[in-house]
Amino acid sequence: MAPPGGQGGGAVSTRGAGARRMKWALELSLGNARGRGDRQSNQGDVMYPIGYSDKSVPDTSIQETDKNLVEKRCWDVALGPLKQIPMNLFIMYMSGNTISIFPIMMVCMMAWRPIQALMSMSATFKLLENSNQQWLQGLAYSVGNLLGSALAIYKCQSMGLLPTHSSDWLAFIEPPQRMEIMGGGMVL
Amino acid sequence: MSKPTSLFVIFFSLFVMSEAVFEDQVGKFDWRQQYVGKTLFAHFDSHSQSSKKLFLATDKNIFASFNSRTGELFWRHVDKAGPEGTIDILLLHGQDALMVVGGGRLLRSWDTNMGGLNWEAVLDTGSFQAACFVAMQDTVKHVAVLKKAGTVRHWFSYLVYSGGEEEVYVLGVVPNSHLTIIAYSLEDGEIIKQRSVEAPWLSSVESSCVVVGHGVLMCVDTATLALYALPIQAEEAPQFNQILLQSLDLEVSPGFQPVLVSSQPHPARSPISEFFLQLGPDHHVLLQLNADGYTIAPLRDFQPAFLVSFSTTGEKTVAAVMTPKNETSDVFPPQLYVHAFLKKDDSVGYRVLVQTQDHALTFIQQPGRVVWTREEALADVVTMEMVDLPLTGTQAELEGEFGKKADGLFPMVLKRLSSQVILLQAWLAHLWKLFYEARKPHGQVKNEVTIETLSRDEFNLQKMMVMVTASGKLFGIDSKSGSILWKHYLENVQPNAVFKLIVQRTTAHFPHPPQCTLLIKDKDTGLASLHVFNPIFGRKSHIAPPALPRPILQSLLLPVIDQDYAKVLLLVDDQYKVTAFPSTKNVLQQLQEMASSIFFYLIRSDQGNLSGFRLRKDLSTERIWEVVLPTEVQKIVAVNGKRPNEHVHSQGRVMGDRSVLYKYLNPNLLAVVTESTDAHPERAFVGVFLVDGVTGRIIHEAVQRKARGPVHFVHSENWVVYEYWNTKSRRNEFSVLELFEGTELYNSTVFSSLDRPHLPQVLQQTYIFPSPITTMEATLTEKGITSRHLLVGLPSGAILSLPKMFLDPRRPEVVTEHSREENLIPYAPEMPIRTEWFINYNQTVARVKGIYTAPSGLESTCLVVAYGLDIYQTRVYPSKQFDVLKDDYDYVLISSVLFALFFATMISKRLAQVKLLNRAWR
């Protein structure tokens, strides 16, 4: 919102044709130099102080439409992660299931962003403070992020990066303890 | 589509595994020592005065030439092992070395200069008896070889003699009856004359007679204690002339068979008239035959004298007499070879080659200086172990600190500080030494390895090789340099004794010294004895081994330790009673507690019997199972359990679909190999039985029909690899058996043979191998993470490092996505031999008998010792050196780049600061 004083500045610069030629000018004469035809309201004989404008200043108080705007903005924030999902799906499809540097980077990005977002949840809530539907939006936001990370996990799974098979835990199996001691051989 | 991919897979796998030694790595961590064995015949090269050659023929069928100054081998000819290549006699004349080989089968002539074969002649059939050079008018042109063919003559003992005339005399004896002298003409081999002399007292002409002087046969008779002289060339009927020893004032030691020693310096001339008569084990007399040919004059009495020998140079003959200096000489020298030469001032000098009972060859120069010694006992290593070297004094100090009991805070702090000071001192001393050595010219710095300076290196790559040889001599060899650090000769070891070497305590238990025990069993009496020693210093331990009054059948090393950290050795005698060593109270108590879980098995090959026993609390045993393989069908050739120090890192194999096929890792599994008694190619077979040693359960049996031994096999992890001869296709084949438990483990925490209801799944595959093999062993690493290779000794002397990957029964015939995922090489029946897989490049190991593998401190590295006639030590890296920087790693470049970057960062940081400051002021 522009401050109301700015209006006066505007009045100064628009005064008189001669003002076009100069950078700025101030008319200090009290006489009514202007023609009658002037439709401005300063035709009266009242002296106005410099910078006075009788035009009303717009109302800057919060109105109902602004409230809607905030609401909309908050929903934008809340639904952001959900909107990214189709894009992510496309990237997933494009990057394929081979394990190489680019798919890995993409998967990392995909996994990391929702996690980061979930970790900075409090900051997002602060952003949504003004909304009445704060909780709903918060929920949508977290669901969207969770979906994003689920997608990343699914991608990891399809790439075979998740330790879901028994073979992934093979290295941790300790050799079994032997119960009997045995030895011997051919008769010497 | 599958073909190119399979090719790609093969190519890729080969690319990954191709490994070889670079040229600059030759001899860097490997060494070879060549041996020849026990000397049978030795000759000095007297062809030229400055010659330094020495020719030996040995019991290992080797003809070799040595440098007599250094004892190094010039060249060596290794003939066939066994009776086919036996060297019957070696005769040397000029540059010609004549050899009768294979029991009189071949006559060979070698060029002594280069060691090349001049010619070879196949002799008529018959067993070799004697041979000598025959000279005519001072030139040696012929060689006479006497052989016994069939039953033509009933002689039992022969002597061939030629005294420079145109006749060759053969003397044959009919024991206790008469002596026959036959003269052959040199021209056409016709018998010129034949005479017979009554000699009822003579039983063998070889052992009791020599030719002395101008063709006088001199014999000694134990019964009458008399010398008999007989002129061989006499025209009329000759008679033995008896000379009583009493008349010469000589007396024979009771129970001793007198021996005569004479010498014929040149084949064209008669033997010299002086000769030695041995009267007792350490008593010799030098006698001279007078010119009349009948009377004898004693020249000199030598007592004590163990060995005598003659040597001639020019016109002078030297008689060498070996006398013992001290009574307690433990190595009695059985053979003495003397080389005499004329010095510049015309006096006679001599060098002596002594072969001692422990098969050591010692070369001595005139003033009694030992020039070199060769330990030829190492040509016949029976068994060996590798023992970690002890820590250095400072390391041991630190270890000791933690080992001791805590005694208050303040003393502990003091102790810690003092040991740190010692460490600092040692470090400073090391730095000073480095600095000092760096100033010296390069060649003078030598890293002499002695027992005192021995210490474990950073990665435990240097170890002590304890080798047991068939002659009963023990050696401690440094694995890095191959130098012999200690040797110990065990007396009274029978030639056919059986040895078993056991490491009871390693070096890990400072301050207790490491302890090895050698079980020596006499084959004839069956009685065994224990030799307990320190493997690092070779000293006999003060620990008294138990008395073993009964024959010992087997031994068993338990993982149980006594309070001194020595593992307990159980010895099973022929009544199946068990003796424990060490047998302290503590040990006996532990044994009683564990008795029900201690089992052992015995295999009697002659009865085809496998039986298992369980230990009772009173150290007696009970038989719990028995398997009989009928000996009329097949006989048990070999049995092998798994190596106790083997670690298996991965408990299963990952399949293409990422499930797991668990390995059947039964620590009690035995692989028993049998061969059929029927050798007919159509009916012969080879059997492999996998038997659980605790329960006696036969887990699997594989019978290879139309196959013949010798079977070489390796049993490790969950697989058995064996090699045999396929009689039908006439080729060598490798077969691999792998055992899997399935996709689920029955019990993942404990393994008990008594609780395993399911039999494992067994997979088998067979491949053609293009060469016969002599021995086989698998690599072994610290944790078992590194992939395994098979080390195969080939008859050519090469040692092949064959990746186990090629011997995998899961190799698919049709390539699928899953098999590709698993990196399985598609099945191909032919097993390749790639020359870059030879770990010993051109350092062939003649007659490889065994390969020993030991883990090192590095997971990637396995130490390998191949022994046979030669000893070869090297390291192998089955999965390449993944835990070590390469030899040619550019430290300078990397560190300079690092430093440059570091300084660049510092400088740019400073510059950035200045710039920021300037900007702030503006």
Short mmCIF file of N, CA, C and O in Angstrom, two decimals, chain A residues 76-118:
data_model
loop_
_atom_site.label_atom_id
_atom_site.label_comp_id
_atom_site.label_asym_id
_atom_site.label_seq_id
_atom_site.Cartn_x
_atom_site.Cartn_y
_atom_site.Cartn_z
N ASP A 76 -2.53 -22.72 -1.81
CA ASP A 76 -1.45 -22.94 -2.78
C ASP A 76 -0.26 -23.62 -2.12
O ASP A 76 0.30 -24.60 -2.63
N VAL A 77 0.09 -23.04 -0.96
CA VAL A 77 1.24 -23.61 -0.23
C VAL A 77 0.93 -25.06 0.16
O VAL A 77 1.76 -25.96 0.00
N ALA A 78 -0.27 -25.28 0.65
CA ALA A 78 -0.62 -26.60 1.18
C ALA A 78 -0.67 -27.65 0.09
O ALA A 78 -0.31 -28.81 0.30
N LEU A 79 -1.16 -27.23 -1.07
CA LEU A 79 -1.33 -28.23 -2.14
C LEU A 79 -0.09 -28.37 -3.02
O LEU A 79 -0.05 -29.23 -3.89
N GLY A 80 0.91 -27.50 -2.79
CA GLY A 80 2.13 -27.54 -3.60
C GLY A 80 2.70 -28.95 -3.75
O GLY A 80 2.91 -29.42 -4.88
N PRO A 81 2.95 -29.64 -2.66
CA PRO A 81 3.54 -30.99 -2.79
C PRO A 81 2.68 -31.94 -3.60
O PRO A 81 3.21 -32.73 -4.38
N LEU A 82 1.36 -31.83 -3.43
CA LEU A 82 0.50 -32.74 -4.19
C LEU A 82 0.59 -32.45 -5.67
O LEU A 82 0.54 -33.37 -6.49
N LYS A 83 0.73 -31.17 -6.00
CA LYS A 83 0.78 -30.81 -7.43
C LYS A 83 2.06 -31.31 -8.08
O LYS A 83 2.12 -31.49 -9.28
N GLN A 84 3.10 -31.49 -7.23
CA GLN A 84 4.38 -31.94 -7.80
C GLN A 84 4.34 -33.41 -8.17
O GLN A 84 5.17 -33.87 -8.95
N ILE A 85 3.39 -34.15 -7.61
CA ILE A 85 3.40 -35.61 -7.78
C ILE A 85 3.32 -36.03 -9.25
O ILE A 85 4.13 -36.86 -9.69
N PRO A 86 2.42 -35.47 -10.05
CA PRO A 86 2.39 -35.89 -11.46
C PRO A 86 3.72 -35.64 -12.16
O PRO A 86 4.21 -36.48 -12.91
N MET A 87 4.30 -34.50 -11.81
CA MET A 87 5.61 -34.18 -12.39
C MET A 87 6.64 -35.24 -12.00
O MET A 87 7.40 -35.75 -12.84
N ASN A 88 6.62 -35.58 -10.72
CA ASN A 88 7.55 -36.59 -10.22
C ASN A 88 7.32 -37.93 -10.91
O ASN A 88 8.28 -38.63 -11.26
N LEU A 89 6.06 -38.25 -11.08
CA LEU A 89 5.73 -39.51 -11.76
C LEU A 89 6.35 -39.52 -13.14
O LEU A 89 6.93 -40.52 -13.58
N PHE A 90 6.24 -38.39 -13.81
CA PHE A 90 6.78 -38.31 -15.16
C PHE A 90 8.30 -38.49 -15.14
O PHE A 90 8.87 -39.25 -15.92
N ILE A 91 8.92 -37.79 -14.19
CA ILE A 91 10.39 -37.91 -14.08
C ILE A 91 10.78 -39.35 -13.79
O ILE A 91 11.71 -39.91 -14.39
N MET A 92 10.00 -39.96 -12.89
CA MET A 92 10.27 -41.35 -12.53
C MET A 92 10.22 -42.24 -13.75
O MET A 92 11.08 -43.10 -13.97
N TYR A 93 9.17 -42.02 -14.52
CA TYR A 93 8.99 -42.84 -15.72
C TYR A 93 10.16 -42.62 -16.67
O TYR A 93 10.69 -43.56 -17.26
N MET A 94 10.55 -41.38 -16.79
CA MET A 94 11.60 -41.07 -17.75
C MET A 94 12.96 -41.62 -17.30
O MET A 94 13.78 -42.01 -18.13
N SER A 95 13.20 -41.59 -16.00
CA SER A 95 14.56 -41.94 -15.58
C SER A 95 14.83 -43.44 -15.60
O SER A 95 15.98 -43.86 -15.60
N GLY A 96 13.80 -44.26 -15.60
CA GLY A 96 14.03 -45.70 -15.72
C GLY A 96 14.52 -46.33 -14.43
O GLY A 96 14.70 -45.65 -13.42
N ASN A 97 14.77 -47.64 -14.50
CA ASN A 97 15.11 -48.38 -13.29
C ASN A 97 16.57 -48.76 -13.20
O ASN A 97 16.98 -49.49 -12.33
N THR A 98 17.35 -48.31 -14.17
CA THR A 98 18.77 -48.66 -14.09
C THR A 98 19.43 -47.82 -13.00
O THR A 98 19.02 -46.70 -12.74
N ILE A 99 20.46 -48.43 -12.40
CA ILE A 99 21.14 -47.71 -11.33
C ILE A 99 22.33 -47.00 -11.94
O ILE A 99 23.34 -47.63 -12.26
N SER A 100 22.16 -45.72 -12.18
CA SER A 100 23.28 -44.92 -12.65
C SER A 100 23.16 -43.55 -12.01
O SER A 100 22.22 -43.30 -11.26
N ILE A 101 24.04 -42.70 -12.30
CA ILE A 101 24.18 -41.49 -11.51
C ILE A 101 22.94 -40.59 -11.60
O ILE A 101 22.45 -40.08 -10.60
N PHE A 102 22.35 -40.48 -12.82
CA PHE A 102 21.22 -39.54 -12.93
C PHE A 102 19.96 -40.04 -12.25
O PHE A 102 19.37 -39.30 -11.45
N PRO A 103 19.55 -41.26 -12.51
CA PRO A 103 18.38 -41.73 -11.76
C PRO A 103 18.59 -41.67 -10.25
O PRO A 103 17.67 -41.28 -9.52
N ILE A 104 19.80 -41.97 -9.82
CA ILE A 104 20.06 -41.94 -8.38
C ILE A 104 19.90 -40.51 -7.86
O ILE A 104 19.26 -40.26 -6.83
N MET A 105 20.44 -39.56 -8.64
CA MET A 105 20.31 -38.17 -8.22
C MET A 105 18.85 -37.76 -8.14
O MET A 105 18.42 -37.09 -7.20
N MET A 106 18.10 -38.18 -9.15
CA MET A 106 16.69 -37.80 -9.17
C MET A 106 15.95 -38.40 -7.99
O MET A 106 15.16 -37.72 -7.32
N VAL A 107 16.23 -39.66 -7.74
CA VAL A 107 15.56 -40.32 -6.62
C VAL A 107 15.94 -39.63 -5.33
O VAL A 107 15.09 -39.38 -4.46
N CYS A 108 17.19 -39.26 -5.23
CA CYS A 108 17.63 -38.58 -4.01
C CYS A 108 16.87 -37.27 -3.85
O CYS A 108 16.39 -36.96 -2.75
N MET A 109 16.76 -36.52 -4.95
CA MET A 109 16.02 -35.25 -4.89
C MET A 109 14.58 -35.50 -4.47
O MET A 109 14.03 -34.82 -3.61
N MET A 110 14.01 -36.49 -5.13
CA MET A 110 12.60 -36.79 -4.87
C MET A 110 12.38 -37.20 -3.43
O MET A 110 11.35 -36.87 -2.83
N ALA A 111 13.34 -37.92 -2.90
CA ALA A 111 13.18 -38.38 -1.53
C ALA A 111 13.52 -37.25 -0.56
O ALA A 111 12.89 -37.12 0.49
N TRP A 112 14.47 -36.48 -0.92
CA TRP A 112 14.98 -35.49 0.02
C TRP A 112 14.01 -34.32 0.20
O TRP A 112 13.82 -33.83 1.30
N ARG A 113 13.36 -33.88 -0.90
CA ARG A 113 12.50 -32.70 -0.82
C ARG A 113 11.34 -32.90 0.15
O ARG A 113 11.14 -32.05 1.03
N PRO A 114 10.57 -33.98 0.04
CA PRO A 114 9.49 -34.15 1.03
C PRO A 114 10.00 -34.26 2.46
O PRO A 114 9.40 -33.68 3.37
N ILE A 115 11.12 -34.90 2.61
CA ILE A 115 11.65 -35.05 3.97
C ILE A 115 12.03 -33.69 4.53
O ILE A 115 11.68 -33.33 5.66
N GLN A 116 12.67 -32.90 3.67
CA GLN A 116 13.06 -31.55 4.08
C GLN A 116 11.81 -30.76 4.45
O GLN A 116 11.78 -30.07 5.49
N ALA A 117 10.78 -30.88 3.62
CA ALA A 117 9.54 -30.14 3.85
C ALA A 117 8.90 -30.57 5.16
O ALA A 117 8.44 -29.74 5.94
N LEU A 118 8.92 -31.87 5.38
CA LEU A 118 8.29 -32.36 6.62
C LEU A 118 9.09 -31.91 7.84
O LEU A 118 8.53 -31.68 8.91
#
